[in-house]
Amino acid sequence: MAGGNTHSEEPHNTNADTNQPGSFSKRKRWIIAGIVAGLIILGLAIGLGVGLSNRNSSSNATGSNPRSNTSPETTPSTTGASPSATSLWQPAVGVKWQIVLQAPINETEIEVPVYDIDLFDSTASIIAWAQGQGRKVICYFSAGSYEDWRPDATSFKPEDYGNGLEGWEGEYWLNTSSVNARNIMLARLDQAAKKGCDGVDPDNIDGYENKSGLDLTTDTAVEFVTFLADATHARNMSFGLKNGAKILSRVIDLIQWNVVEECLQYDECGDYQPVIDAGKPVFQIEYPTTEEKPSYVSDEKKNEICGSTGIPVGFSTVLKNMNLDEWIVQCPARTSG
Ligand SMILES: *[C@@H]1O[C@H](CO)[C@@H](O)[C@H](O)[C@H]1NC(C)=O
Ligand SMILES: *[C@@H]1O[C@H](CO)[C@@H](O)[C@H](O)[C@H]1NC(C)=O
Ligand SMILES: *[C@@H]1O[C@H](CO)[C@@H](O)[C@H](O)[C@H]1NC(C)=O
Ligand SMILES: *[C@@H]1O[C@H](CO)[C@@H](O)[C@H](O)[C@H]1NC(C)=O
């Protein structure tokens, strides 16, 4: 379920091939890869010098743009022990973001500090390119559902999943306690780390809300989110909770942000206030468009949503269509309730 929360009836585009980065010619990608490789080598050379000369000064690991510091210490490691929580990237409350799951991002699209994009459909080079623009990249994947079109789909066993997600063809609730399913998620986290994602956005951890045909409960969700967050942090990536108001209080210390869908529509944004209080952003999506006009919202509707007191101060609110393509309207920051 890539767009819309559990209330959604919108069918998902299940055709993996249309998601491939067709907008990027192979040639362009090679050129970018070459430039990126050159920059990395240059960066390492400079970084080594800086690293040696700065050995005794305290480094600011949580600076606004750690990636621009190319010293060897900032190179993410997937082999070491769990990095301390303070070295993890922690985005600020109210930071602007964009989420594009339907198409790969391209070089014209980077306009906000944080991008949430599909793990499988995004290449390491486009992620490195975005980071080279000073942006952070969050990689989306579904952690709580089996999607039959993903490249690793054959790794799932039939006993790992239950009922289909209503309205989302080819997608089934996962038994998140299954060792096999968890190992697949660890492999996805390895892939995210390898591609250079700054953080991950694992979807569908809230199957307890639905008729999954499995024994999913808030307790199993807390257990699963803890498992995922620990494994994510061990790979030096940050972790966001997706929706999950019912388990938020039990996992809030583990998360670096919360991605929330349609909380205004269902009048439950207040449930996520504790995230803001903890100094972490709430990345809120509302889906106000119609199927006939997926890239349009009237000024009146925009002002109604963005100005609503139903949205707590500090939320990073965007208006999107269910396809989660490039179309976006950013709500200006609200400064008073
Ligand atoms: C890049 O994305 C923008 C919109 O986000 C789109 O208008 C443009 O056609 C895309 N460019 C390529 C080369 O696909
Ligand atoms: C972990 O990531 C943070 C933030 O991106 C970075 O500052 C830090 O150096 C990284 N630590 C390791 C061990 O790679
Ligand atoms: C989840 O359950 C709600 C009703 O509780 C239903 O409206 C929704 O379509 C379901 N979502 C999925 C993805 O099955
Ligand atoms: C889910 O997986 C766990 C661990 O393998 C197992 O104990 C449990 O019975 C499974 N639940 C269902 C409904 O299959």
Short mmCIF file of C-alpha atoms and ligand atoms in Angstrom, two decimals:
data_model
loop_
_atom_site.label_atom_id
_atom_site.label_comp_id
_atom_site.label_asym_id
_atom_site.label_seq_id
_atom_site.Cartn_x
_atom_site.Cartn_y
_atom_site.Cartn_z
CA MET A 1 0.00 0.00 0.00
CA ALA A 2 2.07 2.87 -1.24
CA GLY A 3 -0.41 5.70 -1.00
CA GLY A 4 -3.41 6.14 1.23
CA ASN A 5 -3.78 4.64 4.64
CA THR A 6 -5.96 1.75 5.64
CA HIS A 7 -9.02 3.76 4.70
CA SER A 8 -7.92 3.76 1.10
CA GLU A 9 -9.71 2.05 -1.72
CA GLU A 10 -7.35 3.25 -4.42
CA PRO A 11 -5.75 0.51 -6.52
CA HIS A 12 -2.00 0.45 -6.56
CA ASN A 13 0.07 0.45 -9.67
CA THR A 14 1.41 -3.05 -9.51
CA ASN A 15 3.46 -2.87 -12.64
CA ALA A 16 7.06 -2.83 -11.52
CA ASP A 17 8.35 -2.10 -14.98
CA THR A 18 6.62 1.25 -15.28
CA ASN A 19 8.42 2.26 -12.11
CA GLN A 20 11.83 1.83 -13.59
CA PRO A 21 13.84 4.98 -14.07
CA GLY A 22 12.94 5.46 -17.71
CA SER A 23 13.55 9.18 -17.39
CA PHE A 24 17.21 8.47 -16.90
CA SER A 25 19.12 7.31 -19.90
CA LYS A 26 21.85 4.77 -19.15
CA ARG A 27 24.39 7.25 -20.48
CA LYS A 28 23.29 9.97 -18.08
CA ARG A 29 23.45 7.55 -15.21
CA TRP A 30 26.99 6.53 -16.08
CA ILE A 31 28.05 10.16 -16.29
CA ILE A 32 26.46 10.89 -12.91
CA ALA A 33 28.01 7.74 -11.44
CA GLY A 34 31.39 8.91 -12.75
CA ILE A 35 30.97 12.36 -11.24
CA VAL A 36 29.81 10.87 -7.94
CA ALA A 37 32.77 8.47 -7.85
CA GLY A 38 35.13 11.36 -8.60
CA LEU A 39 33.60 13.47 -5.85
CA ILE A 40 33.83 10.60 -3.36
CA ILE A 41 37.53 10.10 -4.10
CA LEU A 42 38.16 13.85 -3.89
CA GLY A 43 36.07 14.01 -0.72
CA LEU A 44 37.95 11.15 0.92
CA ALA A 45 41.26 12.81 0.09
CA ILE A 46 40.14 16.15 1.54
CA GLY A 47 38.33 14.44 4.41
CA LEU A 48 41.42 12.52 5.42
CA GLY A 49 43.28 15.80 5.75
CA VAL A 50 40.43 17.45 7.64
CA GLY A 51 39.97 14.37 9.80
CA LEU A 52 43.63 14.31 10.79
CA SER A 53 43.80 18.02 11.53
CA ASN A 54 40.52 17.96 13.47
CA ARG A 55 41.28 14.88 15.52
CA ASN A 56 41.12 16.74 18.82
CA SER A 57 38.20 19.05 18.14
CA SER A 58 34.75 17.72 18.93
CA SER A 59 32.78 17.00 15.78
CA ASN A 60 29.11 17.83 15.40
CA ALA A 61 27.61 14.57 14.23
CA THR A 62 24.07 15.91 14.21
CA GLY A 63 24.81 18.99 12.11
CA SER A 64 22.28 20.11 9.58
CA ASN A 65 24.12 18.49 6.72
CA PRO A 66 26.48 15.76 7.91
CA ARG A 67 26.83 14.38 4.37
CA SER A 68 28.64 17.47 3.22
CA ASN A 69 31.34 16.60 5.71
CA THR A 70 33.27 14.03 3.79
CA SER A 71 35.65 13.01 6.55
CA PRO A 72 36.04 9.24 6.90
CA GLU A 73 34.16 9.25 10.22
CA THR A 74 30.90 10.20 8.48
CA THR A 75 30.95 7.26 6.10
CA PRO A 76 28.07 5.01 7.17
CA SER A 77 29.15 1.63 8.35
CA THR A 78 27.06 -1.50 8.09
CA THR A 79 29.53 -3.68 9.88
CA GLY A 80 30.19 -2.04 13.23
CA ALA A 81 28.19 -2.15 16.42
CA SER A 82 25.04 -0.09 16.80
CA PRO A 83 25.95 3.59 16.57
CA SER A 84 24.93 5.66 19.54
CA ALA A 85 21.52 7.26 19.23
CA THR A 86 23.06 10.71 19.23
CA SER A 87 24.94 10.07 16.00
CA LEU A 88 21.78 9.13 14.10
CA TRP A 89 20.32 11.69 11.75
CA GLN A 90 17.48 13.45 13.58
CA PRO A 91 15.47 15.76 11.31
CA ALA A 92 14.06 18.87 12.95
CA VAL A 93 10.41 19.49 13.78
CA GLY A 94 8.69 21.30 10.92
CA VAL A 95 11.22 20.39 8.25
CA LYS A 96 9.79 20.45 4.71
CA TRP A 97 9.59 17.16 2.84
CA GLN A 98 8.35 15.50 -0.31
CA ILE A 99 7.25 11.92 -0.89
CA VAL A 100 7.37 10.37 -4.38
CA LEU A 101 6.76 6.64 -4.58
CA GLN A 102 5.24 6.36 -8.01
CA ALA A 103 8.22 7.45 -10.09
CA PRO A 104 11.93 7.69 -9.57
CA ILE A 105 13.06 11.17 -8.66
CA ASN A 106 15.11 13.05 -11.20
CA GLU A 107 17.52 15.94 -11.18
CA THR A 108 14.87 18.62 -11.50
CA GLU A 109 12.85 17.63 -8.49
CA ILE A 110 14.90 18.33 -5.41
CA GLU A 111 13.35 21.35 -3.75
CA VAL A 112 13.02 20.39 -0.08
CA PRO A 113 15.48 19.12 2.54
CA VAL A 114 13.94 15.66 2.93
CA TYR A 115 12.84 13.22 0.25
CA ASP A 116 10.92 9.96 0.85
CA ILE A 117 11.32 7.67 -2.18
CA ASP A 118 10.83 4.02 -3.03
CA LEU A 119 13.73 1.79 -1.94
CA PHE A 120 13.52 -0.60 -4.88
CA ASP A 121 12.95 2.01 -7.57
CA SER A 122 15.74 4.33 -6.48
CA THR A 123 19.35 3.81 -7.47
CA ALA A 124 22.36 4.46 -5.28
CA SER A 125 23.48 7.10 -7.76
CA ILE A 126 20.27 9.13 -7.61
CA ILE A 127 20.38 8.95 -3.80
CA ALA A 128 24.00 10.11 -3.80
CA TRP A 129 23.07 12.85 -6.21
CA ALA A 130 20.25 14.10 -3.95
CA GLN A 131 22.58 14.03 -0.95
CA GLY A 132 25.10 15.96 -3.00
CA GLN A 133 22.46 18.70 -3.19
CA GLY A 134 22.43 18.73 0.60
CA ARG A 135 19.22 16.69 0.88
CA LYS A 136 18.39 13.73 3.07
CA VAL A 137 16.85 10.61 1.58
CA ILE A 138 14.35 8.34 3.30
CA CYS A 139 13.74 5.01 1.58
CA TYR A 140 10.23 3.59 1.57
CA PHE A 141 9.41 -0.10 1.57
CA SER A 142 6.51 -2.15 2.81
CA ALA A 143 7.53 -4.01 5.95
CA GLY A 144 4.14 -5.41 6.87
CA SER A 145 2.88 -6.60 3.54
CA TYR A 146 3.94 -8.97 0.81
CA GLU A 147 3.85 -7.26 -2.58
CA ASP A 148 3.92 -9.83 -5.36
CA TRP A 149 5.73 -7.57 -7.85
CA ARG A 150 8.85 -6.74 -5.86
CA PRO A 151 12.22 -8.15 -6.99
CA ASP A 152 12.49 -10.25 -3.79
CA ALA A 153 8.89 -11.51 -3.93
CA THR A 154 9.91 -15.14 -4.44
CA SER A 155 11.69 -15.13 -1.06
CA PHE A 156 8.34 -15.08 0.74
CA LYS A 157 6.67 -18.36 1.65
CA PRO A 158 2.90 -18.80 1.29
CA GLU A 159 2.60 -19.31 5.05
CA ASP A 160 4.19 -15.86 5.62
CA TYR A 161 1.11 -13.95 4.50
CA GLY A 162 -2.61 -13.79 5.05
CA ASN A 163 -5.45 -11.80 3.53
CA GLY A 164 -5.06 -9.25 0.76
CA LEU A 165 -5.08 -5.55 1.51
CA GLU A 166 -8.48 -4.28 0.44
CA GLY A 167 -8.16 -2.26 -2.73
CA TRP A 168 -4.45 -2.99 -3.24
CA GLU A 169 -4.02 -5.66 -5.85
CA GLY A 170 -1.17 -8.11 -5.35
CA GLU A 171 -0.56 -7.06 -1.75
CA TYR A 172 -1.13 -9.25 1.32
CA TRP A 173 -0.74 -8.74 5.07
CA LEU A 174 2.40 -10.35 6.41
CA ASN A 175 2.80 -12.40 9.54
CA THR A 176 5.35 -9.99 10.97
CA SER A 177 6.48 -12.61 13.47
CA SER A 178 7.61 -14.95 10.70
CA VAL A 179 11.36 -15.45 10.84
CA ASN A 180 11.48 -15.73 7.05
CA ALA A 181 9.59 -12.46 6.56
CA ARG A 182 11.85 -10.73 9.07
CA ASN A 183 14.96 -11.97 7.30
CA ILE A 184 13.60 -10.48 4.07
CA MET A 185 13.16 -7.16 5.86
CA LEU A 186 16.74 -7.34 7.14
CA ALA A 187 17.90 -7.87 3.56
CA ARG A 188 15.87 -4.81 2.54
CA LEU A 189 17.55 -2.79 5.28
CA ASP A 190 20.93 -4.00 4.01
CA GLN A 191 19.91 -2.82 0.57
CA ALA A 192 18.87 0.56 1.98
CA ALA A 193 22.19 0.95 3.78
CA LYS A 194 24.10 -0.10 0.69
CA LYS A 195 22.24 2.42 -1.46
CA GLY A 196 23.09 5.14 1.05
CA CYS A 197 19.60 5.91 2.41
CA ASP A 198 19.70 8.24 5.41
CA GLY A 199 16.63 6.58 6.87
CA VAL A 200 13.76 4.23 6.14
CA ASP A 201 9.96 4.51 6.02
CA PRO A 202 8.64 0.98 6.58
CA ASP A 203 4.94 0.87 5.72
CA ASN A 204 2.04 -1.27 6.90
CA ILE A 205 3.17 -2.00 10.44
CA ASP A 206 -0.43 -1.46 11.57
CA GLY A 207 -2.10 -4.62 10.30
CA TYR A 208 -3.76 -4.96 13.71
CA GLU A 209 -6.29 -2.42 12.36
CA ASN A 210 -7.42 -4.80 9.64
CA LYS A 211 -8.73 -8.26 8.89
CA SER A 212 -5.32 -9.68 8.08
CA GLY A 213 -6.30 -13.33 8.63
CA LEU A 214 -3.31 -13.45 10.97
CA ASP A 215 -2.87 -12.91 14.67
CA LEU A 216 -1.59 -9.34 14.42
CA THR A 217 -2.09 -7.24 17.54
CA THR A 218 -0.71 -3.99 18.91
CA ASP A 219 1.69 -6.15 20.94
CA THR A 220 3.05 -7.91 17.85
CA ALA A 221 3.31 -4.50 16.14
CA VAL A 222 5.39 -3.07 18.99
CA GLU A 223 7.60 -6.13 18.82
CA PHE A 224 8.00 -5.83 15.05
CA VAL A 225 8.65 -2.07 15.09
CA THR A 226 11.25 -2.57 17.82
CA PHE A 227 12.91 -5.28 15.74
CA LEU A 228 12.94 -3.04 12.64
CA ALA A 229 14.09 0.09 14.47
CA ASP A 230 16.96 -1.71 16.19
CA ALA A 231 18.09 -3.28 12.91
CA THR A 232 17.82 0.09 11.15
CA HIS A 233 19.83 1.89 13.81
CA ALA A 234 22.45 -0.86 13.76
CA ARG A 235 22.96 0.09 10.10
CA ASN A 236 23.31 3.75 11.08
CA MET A 237 20.06 4.76 9.44
CA SER A 238 17.19 6.65 11.02
CA PHE A 239 13.76 5.13 11.46
CA GLY A 240 10.26 6.50 11.07
CA LEU A 241 6.98 5.09 12.31
CA LYS A 242 4.22 4.93 9.68
CA ASN A 243 0.84 5.87 11.16
CA GLY A 244 0.49 3.59 14.20
CA ALA A 245 -1.12 5.98 16.71
CA LYS A 246 -2.15 3.02 18.87
CA ILE A 247 1.44 1.93 19.48
CA LEU A 248 3.14 5.32 19.35
CA SER A 249 3.59 5.77 23.09
CA ARG A 250 5.37 2.41 23.30
CA VAL A 251 7.85 3.06 20.48
CA ILE A 252 8.30 6.82 20.54
CA ASP A 253 11.85 6.61 21.91
CA LEU A 254 12.86 4.38 18.97
CA ILE A 255 11.70 6.64 16.17
CA GLN A 256 13.22 9.72 14.54
CA TRP A 257 9.94 10.84 12.91
CA ASN A 258 6.39 9.71 12.19
CA VAL A 259 4.85 9.59 8.70
CA VAL A 260 1.10 10.05 9.10
CA GLU A 261 -1.62 9.74 6.50
CA GLU A 262 -4.97 11.53 6.58
CA CYS A 263 -4.95 12.40 10.26
CA LEU A 264 -6.94 15.57 9.54
CA GLN A 265 -9.43 13.68 7.38
CA TYR A 266 -10.05 11.29 10.29
CA ASP A 267 -9.63 13.92 13.01
CA GLU A 268 -6.78 12.15 14.78
CA CYS A 269 -3.78 14.47 14.29
CA GLY A 270 -3.74 15.15 18.01
CA ASP A 271 -2.73 11.53 18.58
CA TYR A 272 0.66 12.42 17.08
CA GLN A 273 1.32 15.54 19.16
CA PRO A 274 3.72 13.54 21.42
CA VAL A 275 6.07 13.16 18.45
CA ILE A 276 6.38 16.94 18.16
CA ASP A 277 6.73 17.23 21.93
CA ALA A 278 9.64 14.78 21.71
CA GLY A 279 11.37 17.08 19.22
CA LYS A 280 10.73 14.88 16.18
CA PRO A 281 8.91 15.78 12.97
CA VAL A 282 5.49 14.53 11.92
CA PHE A 283 5.44 14.14 8.15
CA GLN A 284 1.73 14.46 7.43
CA ILE A 285 0.02 13.64 4.14
CA GLU A 286 -3.54 14.56 3.23
CA TYR A 287 -5.09 13.31 0.00
CA PRO A 288 -7.55 16.00 -1.11
CA THR A 289 -7.56 15.41 -4.87
CA THR A 290 -10.14 13.59 -6.95
CA GLU A 291 -9.48 10.80 -9.43
CA GLU A 292 -10.63 13.07 -12.25
CA LYS A 293 -8.19 15.84 -11.28
CA PRO A 294 -5.31 14.13 -9.49
CA SER A 295 -3.02 17.16 -9.77
CA TYR A 296 -5.33 19.89 -8.61
CA VAL A 297 -6.56 21.35 -5.38
CA SER A 298 -8.48 24.62 -5.21
CA ASP A 299 -7.02 27.49 -3.20
CA GLU A 300 -10.08 27.29 -1.00
CA LYS A 301 -9.49 23.62 -0.19
CA LYS A 302 -5.78 24.18 0.27
CA ASN A 303 -6.37 27.01 2.73
CA GLU A 304 -9.02 25.01 4.55
CA ILE A 305 -6.65 22.10 5.12
CA CYS A 306 -3.42 23.99 5.66
CA GLY A 307 -5.08 26.50 7.98
CA SER A 308 -7.02 23.95 10.01
CA THR A 309 -6.54 24.05 13.75
CA GLY A 310 -7.03 20.27 13.59
CA ILE A 311 -3.37 20.12 12.57
CA PRO A 312 -1.06 20.78 15.50
CA VAL A 313 1.61 23.45 15.12
CA GLY A 314 4.86 21.99 13.87
CA PHE A 315 3.47 19.30 11.57
CA SER A 316 5.15 19.05 8.14
CA THR A 317 1.96 18.88 6.08
CA VAL A 318 1.81 18.12 2.37
CA LEU A 319 -1.12 17.58 0.04
CA LYS A 320 -0.63 14.70 -2.38
CA ASN A 321 -2.64 12.48 -4.67
CA MET A 322 -3.06 8.77 -3.96
CA ASN A 323 -0.55 7.86 -6.64
CA LEU A 324 2.15 9.63 -4.66
CA ASP A 325 3.66 10.95 -7.86
CA GLU A 326 5.56 14.25 -8.05
CA TRP A 327 2.49 16.44 -7.60
CA ILE A 328 2.59 18.21 -4.25
CA VAL A 329 1.25 21.21 -2.40
CA GLN A 330 3.27 22.26 0.62
CA CYS A 331 1.34 23.74 3.52
CA PRO A 332 3.10 26.77 4.98
CA ALA A 333 4.21 26.31 8.57
CA ARG A 334 1.48 27.19 11.06
CA THR A 335 2.79 29.26 13.90
CA SER A 336 -0.17 29.32 16.25
CA GLY A 337 -2.98 26.99 17.17
C1 LIG B 1 11.55 15.24 -13.83
O1 LIG B 1 10.45 15.48 -13.00
C2 LIG B 1 9.66 16.58 -13.37
C3 LIG B 1 8.54 16.78 -12.38
O2 LIG B 1 8.89 16.45 -11.12
C4 LIG B 1 9.07 16.34 -14.74
O3 LIG B 1 8.32 17.47 -15.12
C5 LIG B 1 10.19 16.10 -15.73
O4 LIG B 1 9.63 15.72 -16.96
C6 LIG B 1 11.10 14.99 -15.26
N1 LIG B 1 12.25 14.93 -16.12
C7 LIG B 1 12.61 13.83 -16.76
C8 LIG B 1 13.86 13.90 -17.55
O5 LIG B 1 11.96 12.80 -16.68
C1 LIG B 2 26.08 7.64 11.17
O1 LIG B 2 25.29 8.62 10.53
C2 LIG B 2 25.49 9.92 11.03
C3 LIG B 2 24.44 10.83 10.41
O2 LIG B 2 24.35 10.65 9.03
C4 LIG B 2 26.91 10.33 10.78
O3 LIG B 2 27.13 11.64 11.28
C5 LIG B 2 27.84 9.36 11.49
O4 LIG B 2 29.16 9.67 11.23
C6 LIG B 2 27.55 7.93 11.02
N1 LIG B 2 28.31 7.01 11.85
C7 LIG B 2 28.95 5.99 11.34
C8 LIG B 2 29.65 5.09 12.31
O5 LIG B 2 28.99 5.76 10.15
C1 LIG B 3 -8.66 -1.83 6.75
O1 LIG B 3 -9.85 -1.83 7.48
C2 LIG B 3 -10.70 -0.71 7.23
C3 LIG B 3 -11.90 -0.83 8.11
O2 LIG B 3 -11.52 -1.01 9.42
C4 LIG B 3 -11.10 -0.70 5.77
O3 LIG B 3 -11.89 0.44 5.51
C5 LIG B 3 -9.85 -0.67 4.91
O4 LIG B 3 -10.20 -0.76 3.55
C6 LIG B 3 -8.90 -1.78 5.27
N1 LIG B 3 -7.67 -1.55 4.57
C7 LIG B 3 -7.04 -2.49 3.94
C8 LIG B 3 -5.79 -2.05 3.27
O5 LIG B 3 -7.38 -3.65 3.88
C1 LIG B 4 3.16 -16.25 12.62
O1 LIG B 4 4.51 -16.65 12.76
C2 LIG B 4 4.81 -17.12 14.08
C3 LIG B 4 6.30 -17.38 14.13
O2 LIG B 4 6.66 -18.26 13.13
C4 LIG B 4 3.98 -18.34 14.39
O3 LIG B 4 4.24 -18.76 15.72
C5 LIG B 4 2.51 -18.01 14.25
O4 LIG B 4 1.74 -19.15 14.43
C6 LIG B 4 2.24 -17.41 12.88
N1 LIG B 4 0.85 -16.93 12.85
C7 LIG B 4 0.00 -17.34 11.92
C8 LIG B 4 -1.38 -16.81 12.03
O5 LIG B 4 0.32 -18.06 11.01
#
